[in-house]
Amino acid sequence: MAIQTTGLTNHDQSCHLRPQLIESIIVAVAEGNKSEFMRLIDPLHEADIADLLEQINPEQRNRLIELWGGDFGIDVLSELEESLRKEVIDRITPEQFADTVSDLEADDIVDIVEDLDREQQSIILSGLERSDRAVIRMSLSLPENSAGRLMQRRFVSVPEYWNVGQTIDALRSRDDLPDDFHHVILVTPRMSPTGQVALGRIMASARDRRLNDLLERDFRVIPITQDQKDVAYIFNQYHMISAPVVDETNRLVGVITIDDAMSMLEEEAHEDILRLAGVGDESLTHRVFTITRQRLPWLLINLGTAILASLVIAQFADTIEALVALAVLMPIVASMGGNAGTQSLTVAVRSLATRDLTSANLWRIIRREGLVGLLNGVIFALIIGGIGILWFGDLALGIILASAMIITMIAAGLSGIAIPIGLERVRIDPAIASSVFVTTVTDVVGFFAFLGIATVFLL
Amino acid sequence: MAIQTTGLTNHDQSCHLRPQLIESIIVAVAEGNKSEFMRLIDPLHEADIADLLEQINPEQRNRLIELWGGDFGIDVLSELEESLRKEVIDRITPEQFADTVSDLEADDIVDIVEDLDREQQSIILSGLERSDRAVIRMSLSLPENSAGRLMQRRFVSVPEYWNVGQTIDALRSRDDLPDDFHHVILVTPRMSPTGQVALGRIMASARDRRLNDLLERDFRVIPITQDQKDVAYIFNQYHMISAPVVDETNRLVGVITIDDAMSMLEEEAHEDILRLAGVGDESLTHRVFTITRQRLPWLLINLGTAILASLVIAQFADTIEALVALAVLMPIVASMGGNAGTQSLTVAVRSLATRDLTSANLWRIIRREGLVGLLNGVIFALIIGGIGILWFGDLALGIILASAMIITMIAAGLSGIAIPIGLERVRIDPAIASSVFVTTVTDVVGFFAFLGIATVFLL
């Protein structure tokens, strides 16, 4: 990896792989021109190479990996998305792994290995020294999504009574320092962390200064079994750069750094967005059949709720036959309800995710959503009631539309907040399931209110 | 702020403000018991205090700030959400600011000040020394959302020919070091950054080692005018901890650290989620009227598209009158199209945001969405066609439903990808506008296909 004196050399204004560069690499791969290929790929960061592999088509990808051969940079693997990782690993020889895998940090290896099948796992692990292998196996025995899987095993700890000079001297004599570390962790003789000192403070202090006087103001340790989402939350909330991880006996076993927390945080928000739309773990590299299969369940559920709504409509077939304008106007009520419900549920889902919605403000927020629904309901009742009267010249129809709109909007607001909260209480991810329930409520209430009121008044 | 030896002392399992603690604080505030209030609030991190202020109701908030009085921790302000910040600043006396604002880093002050009105700005700035004030005013003159507003002005730079010993000695003699710094930046005599060295590497190296031999492998500088979203992307993509910021003449003017980039990244994803749902910059602390006003425009647009769909239905009023089953079934087609479109557009919007969708894979992804639409269309055509036949005992109706379903699903897939891309091309945020257009397409196509085919075949 070459040193880049300016960050944007290989990037367009948006700091990404330039399309022309991708084009040139594809050409070099197609021509089997290895020296040209190596010249183009060499200055690229492994994250950009991973993006490249994700963006080209499967045939180009296979040819590229073949051409790259033994020089394949294993650090690209930890940047690749999961589904592609398996594919790429299948095309790399076990020898390539054996040579290079030991260059990676333990957390990166765990990240690569955890989603592979047993056979692929052993291929990678066989490239490691016995002791490293034991460390990885230990990590893999921890619960998925636990802090232990996110942590680095290498860290810098010193006795709590040390001073600056002792620390610097000790660091200079060590040859197993982590690639990146930001704090020196103070520990008791039993390896319990008692505080940490930022490297900047150590460097800025005289040699005889005690580390205990330089402690970081705010110190938090992370239990090894803590959920990764909580870890991301803590890092973001308290602006942390790195934090020690402890096992059940409060023994220091590793360190989590902010870059891992940052990836987690982004992943979580990304997941929420996709789940809200009923998409799941989808990626651009998935094939048509995979995508279709992944989107199917949600569409199937939606079909169920749509049929439910149709059943409601079917009850009022006579009314519709008597006044076909009802069929023309009823989707408006349902659509408005669906949208208002989506607004309300999205705010609720995000507030739960960012932990802004708590028992302290729960009832206030529920009341607020009800009021917003009422207010918007009245506003749109006036608008749509007016339109109904003007369009069909039928005062009664306008009043029916207006009343149905108010009822539906209130139902939308309340179900939009109550359903995510209810799901969270029974430990179902509100992001994944709220939409179905809320739109079912708004559809059913919308059609029922509109057609029901119409039946009572018109027939 | 007290040192916390374990991070979870004042937090429940999810590491947040405990509800009981909030309860106790509310009681102390209600009773005007200042000593009890200070005892409870003292161990809390400013981010948690900000959360507390956000979660309690406006009356409690006002009383709390009054009780806190002159001891109000100004660092809470930079953690507060914007809308509350203005409210709180209005209740703090200028003297309180003058005493405390100079404790903050320049980037935090800019963050607090940038959204305030002129009067509030001058109150805060008056608490600063003349030179600091000039720095803040300079930052405020930079474009909003630019890297310059995100950066700290204090950084550590040394001549590029220095060695470890010189650097440590220089750091020890300085008393204006930043609170947090992770790299020493090497600069030319004209203050152009040429590389940076991680503090850990400096500490681990002998005094006579040249900094130039310890350079971080991957070095990127950030132009002062770069968009903050790009900055967040770069930090996440390249796992950076801190990076120098340069002005137009390539002079080092500041440093951005990962915690700011992390907040940006989360903010961006959060915005995308809310925008996709047509919510905008909404927060739990907003009042009913604010929320209603903010959600109204989107609902208004949706009303327009719903009326458009109704106009399509109105064209087929005679057909519906002849066969009321069409009115019963038509929402199914539209609803399935809407959902499939939402799936497709959400993936597209996210892929654009994460820069995974580029000109290299554009056509492949468009084709893929078309195929997924076709495939899902065929599957659901079979299901819904069967249901139509069984329910209404009408073969023709089943076939009509099935055909409309295929057409609508393909339209959903294609519009779901094409519309976000088109919006991005004309520089409209695809997150904010895609939904409206896509559901308009699916509604109109759905109703038109279903009722149109029915009219041709049945009448």
PDB file of N, CA and C in Angstrom, chain B residues 325-372:
ATOM      1  N   ALA B 325     -66.998  -6.398  -8.198  1.00  0.00           N
ATOM      2  CA  ALA B 325     -65.828  -7.154  -7.719  1.00  0.00           C
ATOM      3  C   ALA B 325     -64.531  -6.424  -8.050  1.00  0.00           C
ATOM      4  N   LEU B 326     -64.550  -5.640  -9.129  1.00  0.00           N
ATOM      5  CA  LEU B 326     -63.346  -4.888  -9.498  1.00  0.00           C
ATOM      6  C   LEU B 326     -62.979  -3.889  -8.400  1.00  0.00           C
ATOM      7  N   ALA B 327     -63.985  -3.252  -7.825  1.00  0.00           N
ATOM      8  CA  ALA B 327     -63.740  -2.286  -6.753  1.00  0.00           C
ATOM      9  C   ALA B 327     -63.181  -2.990  -5.518  1.00  0.00           C
ATOM     10  N   VAL B 328     -63.660  -4.214  -5.331  1.00  0.00           N
ATOM     11  CA  VAL B 328     -63.188  -4.971  -4.171  1.00  0.00           C
ATOM     12  C   VAL B 328     -61.724  -5.360  -4.338  1.00  0.00           C
ATOM     13  N   LEU B 329     -61.345  -5.724  -5.561  1.00  0.00           N
ATOM     14  CA  LEU B 329     -60.004  -6.278  -5.790  1.00  0.00           C
ATOM     15  C   LEU B 329     -58.943  -5.242  -6.154  1.00  0.00           C
ATOM     16  N   MET B 330     -59.371  -4.105  -6.667  1.00  0.00           N
ATOM     17  CA  MET B 330     -58.364  -3.171  -7.194  1.00  0.00           C
ATOM     18  C   MET B 330     -57.353  -2.668  -6.162  1.00  0.00           C
ATOM     19  N   PRO B 331     -57.742  -2.499  -4.877  1.00  0.00           N
ATOM     20  CA  PRO B 331     -56.700  -2.047  -3.944  1.00  0.00           C
ATOM     21  C   PRO B 331     -55.573  -3.068  -3.766  1.00  0.00           C
ATOM     22  N   ILE B 332     -55.866  -4.340  -4.016  1.00  0.00           N
ATOM     23  CA  ILE B 332     -54.813  -5.352  -3.869  1.00  0.00           C
ATOM     24  C   ILE B 332     -53.678  -5.087  -4.855  1.00  0.00           C
ATOM     25  N   VAL B 333     -54.050  -4.856  -6.103  1.00  0.00           N
ATOM     26  CA  VAL B 333     -53.033  -4.610  -7.130  1.00  0.00           C
ATOM     27  C   VAL B 333     -52.201  -3.372  -6.775  1.00  0.00           C
ATOM     28  N   ALA B 334     -52.893  -2.300  -6.397  1.00  0.00           N
ATOM     29  CA  ALA B 334     -52.178  -1.066  -6.085  1.00  0.00           C
ATOM     30  C   ALA B 334     -51.286  -1.239  -4.864  1.00  0.00           C
ATOM     31  N   SER B 335     -51.791  -1.931  -3.860  1.00  0.00           N
ATOM     32  CA  SER B 335     -51.030  -2.117  -2.632  1.00  0.00           C
ATOM     33  C   SER B 335     -49.769  -2.956  -2.867  1.00  0.00           C
ATOM     34  N   MET B 336     -49.908  -4.030  -3.655  1.00  0.00           N
ATOM     35  CA  MET B 336     -48.738  -4.856  -3.954  1.00  0.00           C
ATOM     36  C   MET B 336     -47.704  -4.058  -4.745  1.00  0.00           C
ATOM     37  N   GLY B 337     -48.180  -3.282  -5.711  1.00  0.00           N
ATOM     38  CA  GLY B 337     -47.268  -2.447  -6.491  1.00  0.00           C
ATOM     39  C   GLY B 337     -46.555  -1.438  -5.603  1.00  0.00           C
ATOM     40  N   GLY B 338     -47.300  -0.820  -4.714  1.00  0.00           N
ATOM     41  CA  GLY B 338     -46.716   0.167  -3.819  1.00  0.00           C
ATOM     42  C   GLY B 338     -45.629  -0.437  -2.955  1.00  0.00           C
ATOM     43  N   ASN B 339     -45.883  -1.622  -2.444  1.00  0.00           N
ATOM     44  CA  ASN B 339     -44.892  -2.259  -1.583  1.00  0.00           C
ATOM     45  C   ASN B 339     -43.650  -2.707  -2.340  1.00  0.00           C
ATOM     46  N   ALA B 340     -43.870  -3.308  -3.500  1.00  0.00           N
ATOM     47  CA  ALA B 340     -42.718  -3.735  -4.295  1.00  0.00           C
ATOM     48  C   ALA B 340     -41.893  -2.521  -4.711  1.00  0.00           C
ATOM     49  N   GLY B 341     -42.581  -1.424  -5.047  1.00  0.00           N
ATOM     50  CA  GLY B 341     -41.877  -0.200  -5.421  1.00  0.00           C
ATOM     51  C   GLY B 341     -41.064   0.355  -4.263  1.00  0.00           C
ATOM     52  N   THR B 342     -41.637   0.308  -3.066  1.00  0.00           N
ATOM     53  CA  THR B 342     -40.933   0.802  -1.882  1.00  0.00           C
ATOM     54  C   THR B 342     -39.677  -0.028  -1.609  1.00  0.00           C
ATOM     55  N   GLN B 343     -39.790  -1.341  -1.772  1.00  0.00           N
ATOM     56  CA  GLN B 343     -38.615  -2.199  -1.583  1.00  0.00           C
ATOM     57  C   GLN B 343     -37.512  -1.771  -2.533  1.00  0.00           C
ATOM     58  N   SER B 344     -37.889  -1.667  -3.794  1.00  0.00           N
ATOM     59  CA  SER B 344     -36.906  -1.360  -4.827  1.00  0.00           C
ATOM     60  C   SER B 344     -36.292   0.024  -4.613  1.00  0.00           C
ATOM     61  N   LEU B 345     -37.120   1.001  -4.283  1.00  0.00           N
ATOM     62  CA  LEU B 345     -36.585   2.364  -4.139  1.00  0.00           C
ATOM     63  C   LEU B 345     -35.732   2.503  -2.885  1.00  0.00           C
ATOM     64  N   THR B 346     -36.074   1.766  -1.838  1.00  0.00           N
ATOM     65  CA  THR B 346     -35.283   1.865  -0.617  1.00  0.00           C
ATOM     66  C   THR B 346     -33.871   1.335  -0.847  1.00  0.00           C
ATOM     67  N   VAL B 347     -33.791   0.202  -1.530  1.00  0.00           N
ATOM     68  CA  VAL B 347     -32.474  -0.336  -1.857  1.00  0.00           C
ATOM     69  C   VAL B 347     -31.700   0.670  -2.717  1.00  0.00           C
ATOM     70  N   ALA B 348     -32.379   1.265  -3.676  1.00  0.00           N
ATOM     71  CA  ALA B 348     -31.702   2.221  -4.560  1.00  0.00           C
ATOM     72  C   ALA B 348     -31.225   3.452  -3.793  1.00  0.00           C
ATOM     73  N   VAL B 349     -32.084   3.995  -2.946  1.00  0.00           N
ATOM     74  CA  VAL B 349     -31.714   5.200  -2.191  1.00  0.00           C
ATOM     75  C   VAL B 349     -30.518   4.919  -1.286  1.00  0.00           C
ATOM     76  N   ARG B 350     -30.543   3.772  -0.607  1.00  0.00           N
ATOM     77  CA  ARG B 350     -29.424   3.429   0.279  1.00  0.00           C
ATOM     78  C   ARG B 350     -28.145   3.197  -0.512  1.00  0.00           C
ATOM     79  N   SER B 351     -28.272   2.521  -1.652  1.00  0.00           N
ATOM     80  CA  SER B 351     -27.081   2.234  -2.448  1.00  0.00           C
ATOM     81  C   SER B 351     -26.458   3.518  -2.973  1.00  0.00           C
ATOM     82  N   LEU B 352     -27.305   4.481  -3.276  1.00  0.00           N
ATOM     83  CA  LEU B 352     -26.766   5.775  -3.703  1.00  0.00           C
ATOM     84  C   LEU B 352     -26.079   6.453  -2.526  1.00  0.00           C
ATOM     85  N   ALA B 353     -26.687   6.382  -1.345  1.00  0.00           N
ATOM     86  CA  ALA B 353     -26.111   7.037  -0.163  1.00  0.00           C
ATOM     87  C   ALA B 353     -24.777   6.406   0.218  1.00  0.00           C
ATOM     88  N   THR B 354     -24.677   5.088   0.124  1.00  0.00           N
ATOM     89  CA  THR B 354     -23.433   4.416   0.492  1.00  0.00           C
ATOM     90  C   THR B 354     -22.478   4.311  -0.702  1.00  0.00           C
ATOM     91  N   ARG B 355     -22.878   4.901  -1.815  1.00  0.00           N
ATOM     92  CA  ARG B 355     -22.062   4.927  -3.037  1.00  0.00           C
ATOM     93  C   ARG B 355     -21.735   3.548  -3.590  1.00  0.00           C
ATOM     94  N   ASP B 356     -22.658   2.630  -3.407  1.00  0.00           N
ATOM     95  CA  ASP B 356     -22.460   1.304  -3.986  1.00  0.00           C
ATOM     96  C   ASP B 356     -23.070   1.228  -5.380  1.00  0.00           C
ATOM     97  N   LEU B 357     -23.951   2.166  -5.668  1.00  0.00           N
ATOM     98  CA  LEU B 357     -24.595   2.176  -6.982  1.00  0.00           C
ATOM     99  C   LEU B 357     -23.878   3.219  -7.823  1.00  0.00           C
ATOM    100  N   THR B 358     -23.143   2.756  -8.835  1.00  0.00           N
ATOM    101  CA  THR B 358     -22.344   3.674  -9.648  1.00  0.00           C
ATOM    102  C   THR B 358     -22.573   3.375 -11.122  1.00  0.00           C
ATOM    103  N   SER B 359     -21.912   4.143 -11.965  1.00  0.00           N
ATOM    104  CA  SER B 359     -22.106   3.894 -13.389  1.00  0.00           C
ATOM    105  C   SER B 359     -21.603   2.513 -13.790  1.00  0.00           C
ATOM    106  N   ALA B 360     -20.737   1.915 -12.946  1.00  0.00           N
ATOM    107  CA  ALA B 360     -20.191   0.600 -13.282  1.00  0.00           C
ATOM    108  C   ALA B 360     -21.243  -0.501 -13.186  1.00  0.00           C
ATOM    109  N   ASN B 361     -22.200  -0.352 -12.276  1.00  0.00           N
ATOM    110  CA  ASN B 361     -23.184  -1.436 -12.125  1.00  0.00           C
ATOM    111  C   ASN B 361     -24.623  -0.984 -12.377  1.00  0.00           C
ATOM    112  N   LEU B 362     -24.776   0.267 -12.833  1.00  0.00           N
ATOM    113  CA  LEU B 362     -26.102   0.855 -12.990  1.00  0.00           C
ATOM    114  C   LEU B 362     -27.049  -0.003 -13.829  1.00  0.00           C
ATOM    115  N   TRP B 363     -26.618  -0.339 -15.036  1.00  0.00           N
ATOM    116  CA  TRP B 363     -27.528  -1.036 -15.939  1.00  0.00           C
ATOM    117  C   TRP B 363     -27.824  -2.450 -15.469  1.00  0.00           C
ATOM    118  N   ARG B 364     -26.802  -3.057 -14.860  1.00  0.00           N
ATOM    119  CA  ARG B 364     -27.008  -4.386 -14.310  1.00  0.00           C
ATOM    120  C   ARG B 364     -28.095  -4.354 -13.232  1.00  0.00           C
ATOM    121  N   ILE B 365     -28.052  -3.327 -12.371  1.00  0.00           N
ATOM    122  CA  ILE B 365     -29.015  -3.240 -11.268  1.00  0.00           C
ATOM    123  C   ILE B 365     -30.418  -2.913 -11.802  1.00  0.00           C
ATOM    124  N   ILE B 366     -30.489  -2.047 -12.817  1.00  0.00           N
ATOM    125  CA  ILE B 366     -31.795  -1.733 -13.398  1.00  0.00           C
ATOM    126  C   ILE B 366     -32.411  -2.998 -14.005  1.00  0.00           C
ATOM    127  N   ARG B 367     -31.599  -3.732 -14.750  1.00  0.00           N
ATOM    128  CA  ARG B 367     -32.094  -4.975 -15.353  1.00  0.00           C
ATOM    129  C   ARG B 367     -32.543  -5.937 -14.261  1.00  0.00           C
ATOM    130  N   ARG B 368     -31.732  -5.994 -13.188  1.00  0.00           N
ATOM    131  CA  ARG B 368     -32.064  -6.898 -12.095  1.00  0.00           C
ATOM    132  C   ARG B 368     -33.413  -6.544 -11.468  1.00  0.00           C
ATOM    133  N   GLU B 369     -33.646  -5.252 -11.254  1.00  0.00           N
ATOM    134  CA  GLU B 369     -34.920  -4.847 -10.653  1.00  0.00           C
ATOM    135  C   GLU B 369     -36.088  -5.198 -11.573  1.00  0.00           C
ATOM    136  N   GLY B 370     -35.880  -5.026 -12.869  1.00  0.00           N
ATOM    137  CA  GLY B 370     -36.919  -5.399 -13.821  1.00  0.00           C
ATOM    138  C   GLY B 370     -37.233  -6.883 -13.721  1.00  0.00           C
ATOM    139  N   LEU B 371     -36.162  -7.700 -13.636  1.00  0.00           N
ATOM    140  CA  LEU B 371     -36.351  -9.159 -13.569  1.00  0.00           C
ATOM    141  C   LEU B 371     -37.002  -9.582 -12.255  1.00  0.00           C
ATOM    142  N   VAL B 372     -36.558  -8.953 -11.150  1.00  0.00           N
ATOM    143  CA  VAL B 372     -37.167  -9.273  -9.858  1.00  0.00           C
ATOM    144  C   VAL B 372     -38.654  -8.931  -9.907  1.00  0.00           C
TER     145      VAL B 372
END
